[in-house]
Tab-separated table of C-alpha atoms in Angstrom:
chain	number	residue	atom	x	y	z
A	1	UNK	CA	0.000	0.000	0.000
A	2	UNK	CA	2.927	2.411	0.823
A	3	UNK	CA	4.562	1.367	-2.395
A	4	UNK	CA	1.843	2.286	-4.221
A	5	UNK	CA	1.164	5.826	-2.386
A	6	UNK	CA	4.459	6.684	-3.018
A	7	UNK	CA	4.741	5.706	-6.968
A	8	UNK	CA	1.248	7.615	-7.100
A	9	UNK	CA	2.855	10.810	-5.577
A	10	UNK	CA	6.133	10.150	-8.302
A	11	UNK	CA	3.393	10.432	-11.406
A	12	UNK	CA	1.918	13.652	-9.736
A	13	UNK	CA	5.006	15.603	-9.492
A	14	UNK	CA	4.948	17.435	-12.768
A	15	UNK	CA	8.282	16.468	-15.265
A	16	UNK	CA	10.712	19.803	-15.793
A	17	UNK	CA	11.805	19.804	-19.746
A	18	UNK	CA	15.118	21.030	-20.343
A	19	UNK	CA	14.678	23.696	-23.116
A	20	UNK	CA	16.175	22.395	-26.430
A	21	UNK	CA	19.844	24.028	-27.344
A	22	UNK	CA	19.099	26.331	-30.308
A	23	UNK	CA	20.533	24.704	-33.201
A	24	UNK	CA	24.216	25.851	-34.285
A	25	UNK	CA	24.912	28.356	-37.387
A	26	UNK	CA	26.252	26.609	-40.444
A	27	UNK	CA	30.044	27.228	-41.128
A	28	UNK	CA	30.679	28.698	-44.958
A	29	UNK	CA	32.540	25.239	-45.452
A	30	UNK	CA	29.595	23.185	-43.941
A	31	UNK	CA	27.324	25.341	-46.975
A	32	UNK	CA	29.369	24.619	-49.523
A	33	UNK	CA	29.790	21.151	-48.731
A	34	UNK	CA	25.866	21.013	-48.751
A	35	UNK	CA	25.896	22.549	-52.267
A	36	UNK	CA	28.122	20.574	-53.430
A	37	UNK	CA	26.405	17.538	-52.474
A	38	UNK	CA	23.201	19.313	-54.619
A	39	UNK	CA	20.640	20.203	-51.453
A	40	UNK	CA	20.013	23.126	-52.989
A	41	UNK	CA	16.615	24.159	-50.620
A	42	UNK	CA	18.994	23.287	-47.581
A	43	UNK	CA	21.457	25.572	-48.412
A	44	UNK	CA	18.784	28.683	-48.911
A	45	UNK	CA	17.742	27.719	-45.122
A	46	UNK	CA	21.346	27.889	-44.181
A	47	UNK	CA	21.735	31.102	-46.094
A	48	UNK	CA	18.907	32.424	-44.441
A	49	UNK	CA	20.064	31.468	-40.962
A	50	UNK	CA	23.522	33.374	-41.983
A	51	UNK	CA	23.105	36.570	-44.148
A	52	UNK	CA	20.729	38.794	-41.571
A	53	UNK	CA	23.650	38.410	-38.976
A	54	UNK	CA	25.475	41.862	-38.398
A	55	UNK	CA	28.381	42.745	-35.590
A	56	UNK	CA	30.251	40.137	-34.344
A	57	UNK	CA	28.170	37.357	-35.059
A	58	UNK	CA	28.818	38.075	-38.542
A	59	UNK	CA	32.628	38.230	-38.450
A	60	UNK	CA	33.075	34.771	-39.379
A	61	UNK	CA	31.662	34.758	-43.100
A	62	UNK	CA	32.488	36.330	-46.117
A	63	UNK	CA	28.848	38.255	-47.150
A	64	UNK	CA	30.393	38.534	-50.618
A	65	UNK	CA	31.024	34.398	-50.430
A	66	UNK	CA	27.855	33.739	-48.883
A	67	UNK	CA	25.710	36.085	-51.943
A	68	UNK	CA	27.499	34.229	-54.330
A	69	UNK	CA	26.866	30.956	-53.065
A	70	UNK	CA	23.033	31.802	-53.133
A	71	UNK	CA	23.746	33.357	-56.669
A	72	UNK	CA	24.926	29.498	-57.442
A	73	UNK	CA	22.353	28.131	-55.339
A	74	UNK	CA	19.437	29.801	-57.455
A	75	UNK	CA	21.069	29.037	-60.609
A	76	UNK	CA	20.927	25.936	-60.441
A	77	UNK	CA	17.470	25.447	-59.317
A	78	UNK	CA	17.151	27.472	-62.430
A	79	UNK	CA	16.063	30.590	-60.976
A	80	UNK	CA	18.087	32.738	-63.299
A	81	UNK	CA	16.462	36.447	-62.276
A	82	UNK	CA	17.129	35.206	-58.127
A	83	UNK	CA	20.304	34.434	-59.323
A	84	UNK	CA	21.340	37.610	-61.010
A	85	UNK	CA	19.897	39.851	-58.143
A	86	UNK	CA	22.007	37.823	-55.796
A	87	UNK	CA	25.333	38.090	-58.338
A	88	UNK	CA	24.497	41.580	-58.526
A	89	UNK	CA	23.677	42.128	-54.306
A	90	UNK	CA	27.553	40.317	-53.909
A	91	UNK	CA	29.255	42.589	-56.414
A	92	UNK	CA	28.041	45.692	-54.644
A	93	UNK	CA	29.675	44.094	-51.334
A	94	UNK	CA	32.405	43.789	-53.059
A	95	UNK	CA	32.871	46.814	-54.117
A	96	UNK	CA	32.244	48.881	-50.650
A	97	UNK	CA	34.156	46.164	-48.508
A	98	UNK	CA	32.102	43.344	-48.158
A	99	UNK	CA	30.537	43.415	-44.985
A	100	UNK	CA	33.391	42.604	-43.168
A	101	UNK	CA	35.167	44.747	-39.972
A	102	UNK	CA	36.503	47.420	-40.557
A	103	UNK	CA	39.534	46.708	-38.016
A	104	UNK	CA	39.595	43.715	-41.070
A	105	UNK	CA	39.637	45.417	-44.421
A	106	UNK	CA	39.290	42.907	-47.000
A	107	UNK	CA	42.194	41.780	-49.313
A	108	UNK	CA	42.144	44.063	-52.577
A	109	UNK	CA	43.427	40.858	-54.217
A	110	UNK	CA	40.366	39.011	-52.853
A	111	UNK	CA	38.272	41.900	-53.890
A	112	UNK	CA	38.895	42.061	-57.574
A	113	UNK	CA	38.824	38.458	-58.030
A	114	UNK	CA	35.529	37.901	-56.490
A	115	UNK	CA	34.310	41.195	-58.396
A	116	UNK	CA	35.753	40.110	-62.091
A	117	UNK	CA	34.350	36.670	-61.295
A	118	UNK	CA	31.040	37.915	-60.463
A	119	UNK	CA	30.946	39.967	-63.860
A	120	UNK	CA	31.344	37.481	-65.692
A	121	UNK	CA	29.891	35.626	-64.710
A	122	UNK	CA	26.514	37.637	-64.603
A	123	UNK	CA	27.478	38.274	-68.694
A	124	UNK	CA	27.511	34.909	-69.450
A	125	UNK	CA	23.798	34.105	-67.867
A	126	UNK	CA	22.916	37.259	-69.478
A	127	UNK	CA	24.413	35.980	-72.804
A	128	UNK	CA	23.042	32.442	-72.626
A	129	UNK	CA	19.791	30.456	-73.637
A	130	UNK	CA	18.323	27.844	-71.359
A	131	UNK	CA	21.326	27.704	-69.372
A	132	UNK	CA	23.551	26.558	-71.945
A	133	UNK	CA	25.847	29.309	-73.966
A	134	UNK	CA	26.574	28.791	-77.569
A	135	UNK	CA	29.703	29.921	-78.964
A	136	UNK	CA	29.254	32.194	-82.118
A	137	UNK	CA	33.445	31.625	-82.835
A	138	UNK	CA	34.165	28.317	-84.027
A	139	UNK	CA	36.653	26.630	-86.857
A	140	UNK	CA	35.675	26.920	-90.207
A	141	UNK	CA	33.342	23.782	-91.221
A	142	UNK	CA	32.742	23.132	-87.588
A	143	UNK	CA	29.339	24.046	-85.566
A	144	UNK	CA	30.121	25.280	-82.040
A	145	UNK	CA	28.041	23.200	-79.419
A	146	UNK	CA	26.193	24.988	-76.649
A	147	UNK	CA	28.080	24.716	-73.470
A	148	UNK	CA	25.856	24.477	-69.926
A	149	UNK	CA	26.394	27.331	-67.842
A	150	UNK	CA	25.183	25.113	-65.019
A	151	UNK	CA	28.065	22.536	-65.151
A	152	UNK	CA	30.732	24.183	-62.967
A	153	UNK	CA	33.346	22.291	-64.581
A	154	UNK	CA	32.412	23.856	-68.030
A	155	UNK	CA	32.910	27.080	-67.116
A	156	UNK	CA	36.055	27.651	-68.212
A	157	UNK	CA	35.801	26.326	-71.500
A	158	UNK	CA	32.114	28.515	-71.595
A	159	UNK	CA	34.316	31.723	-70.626
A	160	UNK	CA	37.052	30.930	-73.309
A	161	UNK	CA	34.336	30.779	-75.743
A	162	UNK	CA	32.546	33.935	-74.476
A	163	UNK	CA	36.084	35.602	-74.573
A	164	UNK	CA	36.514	34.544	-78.267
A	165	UNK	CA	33.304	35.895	-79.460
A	166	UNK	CA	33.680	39.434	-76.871
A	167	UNK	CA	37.117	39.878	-78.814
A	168	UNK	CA	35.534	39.599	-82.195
A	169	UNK	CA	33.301	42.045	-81.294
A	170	UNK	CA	34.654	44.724	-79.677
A	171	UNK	CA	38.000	45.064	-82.638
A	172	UNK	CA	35.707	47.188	-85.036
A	173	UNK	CA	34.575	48.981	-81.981
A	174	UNK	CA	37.653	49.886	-80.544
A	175	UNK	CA	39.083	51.016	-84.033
A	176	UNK	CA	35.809	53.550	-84.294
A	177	UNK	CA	36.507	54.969	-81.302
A	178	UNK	CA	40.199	55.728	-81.567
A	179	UNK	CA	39.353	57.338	-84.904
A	180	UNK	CA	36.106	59.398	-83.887
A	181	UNK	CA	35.772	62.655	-82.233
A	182	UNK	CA	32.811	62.015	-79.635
A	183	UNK	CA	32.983	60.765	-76.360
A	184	UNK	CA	30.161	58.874	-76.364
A	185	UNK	CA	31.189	55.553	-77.884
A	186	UNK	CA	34.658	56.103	-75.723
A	187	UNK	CA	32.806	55.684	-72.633
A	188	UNK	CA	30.700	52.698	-74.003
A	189	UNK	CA	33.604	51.104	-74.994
A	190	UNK	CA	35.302	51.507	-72.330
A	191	UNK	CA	32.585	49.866	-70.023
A	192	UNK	CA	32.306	46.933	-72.518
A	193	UNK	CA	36.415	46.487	-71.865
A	194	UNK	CA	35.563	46.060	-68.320
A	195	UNK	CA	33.653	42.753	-68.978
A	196	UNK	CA	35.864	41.867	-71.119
A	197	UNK	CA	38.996	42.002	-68.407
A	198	UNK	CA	36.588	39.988	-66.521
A	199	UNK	CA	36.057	37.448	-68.708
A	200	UNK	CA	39.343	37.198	-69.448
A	201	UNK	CA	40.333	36.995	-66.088
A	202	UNK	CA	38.317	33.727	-65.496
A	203	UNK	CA	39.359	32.454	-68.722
A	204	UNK	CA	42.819	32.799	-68.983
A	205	UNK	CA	44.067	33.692	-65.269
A	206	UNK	CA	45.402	36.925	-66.385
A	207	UNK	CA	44.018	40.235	-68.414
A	208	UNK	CA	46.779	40.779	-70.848
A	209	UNK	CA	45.227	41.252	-74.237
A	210	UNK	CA	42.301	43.559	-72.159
A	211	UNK	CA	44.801	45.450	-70.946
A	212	UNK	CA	46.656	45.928	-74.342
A	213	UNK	CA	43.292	47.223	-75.807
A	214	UNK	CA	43.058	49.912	-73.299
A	215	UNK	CA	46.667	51.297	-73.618
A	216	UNK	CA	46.075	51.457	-77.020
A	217	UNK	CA	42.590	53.386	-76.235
A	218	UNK	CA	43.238	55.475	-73.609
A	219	UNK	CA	45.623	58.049	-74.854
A	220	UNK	CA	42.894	59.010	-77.064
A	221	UNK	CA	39.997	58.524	-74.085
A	222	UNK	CA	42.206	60.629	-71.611
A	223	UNK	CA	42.284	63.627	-74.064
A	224	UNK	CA	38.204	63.813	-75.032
A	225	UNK	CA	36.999	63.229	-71.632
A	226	UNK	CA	39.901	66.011	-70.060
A	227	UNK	CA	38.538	68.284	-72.962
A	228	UNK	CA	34.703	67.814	-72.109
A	229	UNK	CA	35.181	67.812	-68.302
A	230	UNK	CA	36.923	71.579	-69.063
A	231	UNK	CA	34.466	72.695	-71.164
A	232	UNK	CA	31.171	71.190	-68.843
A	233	UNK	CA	33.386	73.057	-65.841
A	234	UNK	CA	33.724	76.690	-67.724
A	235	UNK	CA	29.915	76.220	-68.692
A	236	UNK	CA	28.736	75.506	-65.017
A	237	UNK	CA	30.884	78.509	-64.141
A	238	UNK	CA	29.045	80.701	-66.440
A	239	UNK	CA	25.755	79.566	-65.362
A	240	UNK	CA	26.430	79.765	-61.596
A	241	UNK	CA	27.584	83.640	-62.227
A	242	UNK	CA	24.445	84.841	-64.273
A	243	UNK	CA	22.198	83.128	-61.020
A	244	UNK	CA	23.823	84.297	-58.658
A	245	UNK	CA	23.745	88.160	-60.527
A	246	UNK	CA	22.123	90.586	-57.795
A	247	UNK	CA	18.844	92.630	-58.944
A	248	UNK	CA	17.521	95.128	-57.083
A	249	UNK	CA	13.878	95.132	-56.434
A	250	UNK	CA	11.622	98.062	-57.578
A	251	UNK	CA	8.240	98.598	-56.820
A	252	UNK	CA	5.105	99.212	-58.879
A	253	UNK	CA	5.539	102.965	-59.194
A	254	UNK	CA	9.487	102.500	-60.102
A	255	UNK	CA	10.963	103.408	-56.793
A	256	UNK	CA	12.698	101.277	-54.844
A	257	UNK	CA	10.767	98.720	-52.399
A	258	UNK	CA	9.621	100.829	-49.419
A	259	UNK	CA	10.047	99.875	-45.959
A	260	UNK	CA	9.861	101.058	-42.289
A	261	UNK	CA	7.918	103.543	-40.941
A	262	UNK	CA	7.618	107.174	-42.382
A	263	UNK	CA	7.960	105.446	-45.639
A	264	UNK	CA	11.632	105.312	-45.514
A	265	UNK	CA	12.898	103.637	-48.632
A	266	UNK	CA	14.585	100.735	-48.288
A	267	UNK	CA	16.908	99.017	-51.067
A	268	UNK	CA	16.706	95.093	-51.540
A	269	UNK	CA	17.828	92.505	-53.934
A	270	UNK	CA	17.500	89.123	-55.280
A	271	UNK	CA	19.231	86.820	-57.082
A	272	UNK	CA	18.356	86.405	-61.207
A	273	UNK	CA	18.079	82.282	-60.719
A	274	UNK	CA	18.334	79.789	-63.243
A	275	UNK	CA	16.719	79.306	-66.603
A	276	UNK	CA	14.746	76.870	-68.065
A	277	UNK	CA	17.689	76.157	-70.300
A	278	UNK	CA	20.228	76.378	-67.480
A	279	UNK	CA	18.606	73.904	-65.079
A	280	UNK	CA	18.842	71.163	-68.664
A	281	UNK	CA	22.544	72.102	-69.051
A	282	UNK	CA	23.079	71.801	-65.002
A	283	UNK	CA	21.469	68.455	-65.621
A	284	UNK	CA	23.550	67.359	-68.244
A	285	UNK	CA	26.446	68.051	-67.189
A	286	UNK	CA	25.878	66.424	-63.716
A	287	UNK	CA	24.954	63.112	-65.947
A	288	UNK	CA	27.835	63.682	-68.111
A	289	UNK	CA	30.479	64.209	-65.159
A	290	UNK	CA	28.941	61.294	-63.255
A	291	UNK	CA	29.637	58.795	-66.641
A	292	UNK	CA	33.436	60.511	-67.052
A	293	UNK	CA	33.938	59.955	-63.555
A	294	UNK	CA	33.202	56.171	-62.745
A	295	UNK	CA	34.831	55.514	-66.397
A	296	UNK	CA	38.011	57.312	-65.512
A	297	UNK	CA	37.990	55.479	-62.059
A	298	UNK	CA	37.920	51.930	-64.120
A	299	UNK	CA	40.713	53.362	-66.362
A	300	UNK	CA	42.700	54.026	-63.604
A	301	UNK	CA	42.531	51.016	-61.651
A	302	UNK	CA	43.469	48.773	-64.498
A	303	UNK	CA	47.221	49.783	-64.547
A	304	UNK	CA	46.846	50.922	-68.284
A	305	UNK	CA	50.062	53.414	-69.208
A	306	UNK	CA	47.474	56.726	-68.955
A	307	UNK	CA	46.591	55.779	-65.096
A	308	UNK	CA	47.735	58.680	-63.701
A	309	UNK	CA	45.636	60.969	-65.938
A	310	UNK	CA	42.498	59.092	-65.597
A	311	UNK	CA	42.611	59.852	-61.804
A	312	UNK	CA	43.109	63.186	-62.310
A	313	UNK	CA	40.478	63.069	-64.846
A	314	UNK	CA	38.033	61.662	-62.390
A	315	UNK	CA	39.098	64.027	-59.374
A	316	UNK	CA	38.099	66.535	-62.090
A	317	UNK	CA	34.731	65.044	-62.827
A	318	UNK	CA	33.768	64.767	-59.486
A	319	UNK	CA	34.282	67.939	-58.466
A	320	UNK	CA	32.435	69.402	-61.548
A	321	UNK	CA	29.886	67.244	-60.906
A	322	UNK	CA	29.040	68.069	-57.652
A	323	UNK	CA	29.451	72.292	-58.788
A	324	UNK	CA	26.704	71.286	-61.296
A	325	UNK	CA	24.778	70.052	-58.548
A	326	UNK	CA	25.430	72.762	-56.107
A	327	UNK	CA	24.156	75.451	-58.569
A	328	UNK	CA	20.782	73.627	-59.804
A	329	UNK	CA	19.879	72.747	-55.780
A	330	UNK	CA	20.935	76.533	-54.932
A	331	UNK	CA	17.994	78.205	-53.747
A	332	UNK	CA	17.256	81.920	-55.583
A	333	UNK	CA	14.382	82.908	-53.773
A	334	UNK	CA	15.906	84.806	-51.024
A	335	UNK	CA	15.469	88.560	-50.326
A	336	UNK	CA	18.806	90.436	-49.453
A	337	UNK	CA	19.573	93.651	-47.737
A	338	UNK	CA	22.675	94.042	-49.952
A	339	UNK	CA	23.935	92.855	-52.806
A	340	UNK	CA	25.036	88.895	-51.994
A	341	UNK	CA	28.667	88.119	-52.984
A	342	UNK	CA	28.949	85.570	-56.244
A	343	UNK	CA	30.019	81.970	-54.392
A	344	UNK	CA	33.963	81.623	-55.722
C-alpha cells in the first residue's frame, strides 16, 4: 500500500523539460559542402540562418562568399532572375568592402577576383539560352556546341568561348573609337572592356590582351573626356555667375521697395536664378560628369600606361559634378539687404 502511495505521488510531481539548445549556425565550409552535395533548398535555409547576422556574429563569413553561393544556389534550381539579383547584391559588397570589420579590411586581391568573377559571370547568364551558352566563334566547317552554364566544370571552357566571341566584337569597336571625335562611344567602350577584363580573367588567369586594348585606347579617351570635363566646368561657371547676378527690387511705381515707418525707402535685392535652359545644361552636365567619372575610375585602376591621368580626370569630374549640382539645388528665392557676394 505504501509502495503504491508513493509511486502515485512520483506520477503527480509534474516532469521539468530542459529547453532544447538552439541549433548551431552553419560554417561557410559546412554550406558549400551542402551545395556541393546538390541540397540546394537546404542551403537557402542555411543562407537564411547566416546573411541577416550583423556585428560580431557576422565576423566569421564572407557576405560577398555567402551572396554568391546563393547566386549558385538559385542558378541551379534554375532561378536565373534570383540568381542575377544575388550576383548583382555580392558585387556591390564587393565593391564597398564586403561586410566585413573594418579593423579587417578585405584583401584588394580578394576583392577584384571575387568582383571580375562575379561579372562574368553575370554576362555569361545574361548571354546564354536555357542555361547553356553557344559559342558564335568556331573553326571553319565546324558548328560550335552549346556549353551548360550550369556545369561548374564547363565554365572555363564557356568563358574561353565567351572571350573569343567578346574579342571579335569589340576590334571594329575599338578602331571607331580611336578614330572618332565624340565621347560617347569612348565611354561605351570603355565599359564593354571592363567585362571583357573579366572574362578574361576567369578564362585565362590573367588580363593581358584587355589590358593591351586599353593602352592602345586610352591616350585618345584621356584627351576627349579632359577636354569635355573643361568645357562642362567653364559652362557651369558661367551659369552659376548669371544666377547668382544681384537685382535690385523696384516697386510698382518705379521706386525702390519701401520699408519702415515714415515710408523710408529701403533698397533690396534678389538673385536672377536659373533658366529653363540652365537647369537642362546643369542636368547634363551632372549626368555627363557622373559617366566621365566612374569611367576614368575603371581606367585608372586597371594599370593601363594613362593611369595617372584618368585619376586626375576623375578628381576633375567629381568635383564638376558636384558644382553642377550645387548650382541647380541653390535656392534663388531669397530677399537680401545688400547685394550677396557671387560663391567663388
Amino acid at each position: 500500500m505504501r509502495k503504491w502511495l508513493i509511486c502515485g505521488l512520483v506520477a503527480l510531481v509534474p516532469v521539468v523539460m530542459r529547453a532544447a539548445e538552439p541549433e548551431a549556425l552553419p560554417s561557410s565550409e559546412q554550406m558549400h559542402k551542402t551545395f556541393t552535395e546538390g541540397q540546394y533548398q537546404q542551403v537557402l535555409q542555411q543562407l537564411s540562418r547566416v546573411l541577416p547576422l550583423k556585428g560580431p556574429a557576422a565576423r566569421p563569413y564572407d557576405r560577398v562568399d555567402l551572396l554568391t553561393l546563393r547566386g549558385e544556389t538559385f542558378l541551379q534550381m534554375k532561378q536565373q532572375s534570383k540568381a542575377l539579383d544575388s550576383f548583382k547584391e555580392a558585387l556591390k559588397e564587393a565593391q564597398t568592402g564586403g561586410g566585413v570589420d573594418p579593423k579587417q579590411p578585405r584583401d584588394p586581391k580578394v576583392t577584384e577576383e571575387q568582383t571580375r568573377g562575379l561579372r562574368a559571370e553575370m554576362l555569361l547568364i545574361n548571354r546564354s539560352q536555357a542555361f547553356a551558352y553557344k559559342p558564335k566563334v568556331a573553326p571553319v566547317g565546324t558548328v560550335p556546341a552549346p556549353i551548360s552554364v550550369l556545369d561548374v566544370t564547363q565554365r572555363k571552357p564557356a568563358y574561353t568561348a565567351l572571350l573569343a566571341d567578346v574579342k571579335v566584337e569589340m576590334a571594329p569597336k575599338v578602331k571607331a573609337a580611336k578614330a572618332g571625335k565624340s565621347l560617347v562611344p569612348v565611354i561605351e567602350i570603355v565599359r564593354t572592356l571592363g567585362d571583357l577584363r573579366a572574362v578574361e580573367q576567369s578564362a585565362t588567369g590573367a588580363t593581358t590582351e584587355s589590358d593591351a586594348l586599353l593602352d592602345d585606347l586610352s591616350g585618345h579617351a584621356a584627351e576627349l573626356m579632359g577636354d569635355e570635363v573643361a568645357r562642362v566646368e567653364k559652362q557651369t561657371t558661367k551659369i552659376s555667375d548669371s544666377a547668382n547676378t544681384s537685382i535690385l527690387l523696384r516697386d510698382n511705381i518705379g521706386g525702390t521697395v519701401r520699408s519702415g515707418s515714415g515710408g523710408q525707402t529701403v533698397d533690396r535685392y534678389k538673385l536672377t536664378g536659373l533658366t529653363y535652359q540652365d537647369n537642362q545644361n546643369l542636368k547634363a552636365a551632372i549626368d555627363t560628369t557622373a559617366k566621365i567619372a566612374g569611367v576614368a575610375h575603371d581606367f585608372g585602376e586597371t594599370g593601363a600606361k594613362s593611369a595617372t591621368a584618368f585619376k586626375k580626370i576623375e578628381k576633375d569630374a567629381t568635383a564638376t559634378h558636384d558644382k553642377a549640382n550645387d548650382v541647380l539645388k541653390a535656392d534663388y528665392n531669397q530677399i537680401y539687404d545688400s547685394p550677396p557676394k557671387k560663391p567663388k
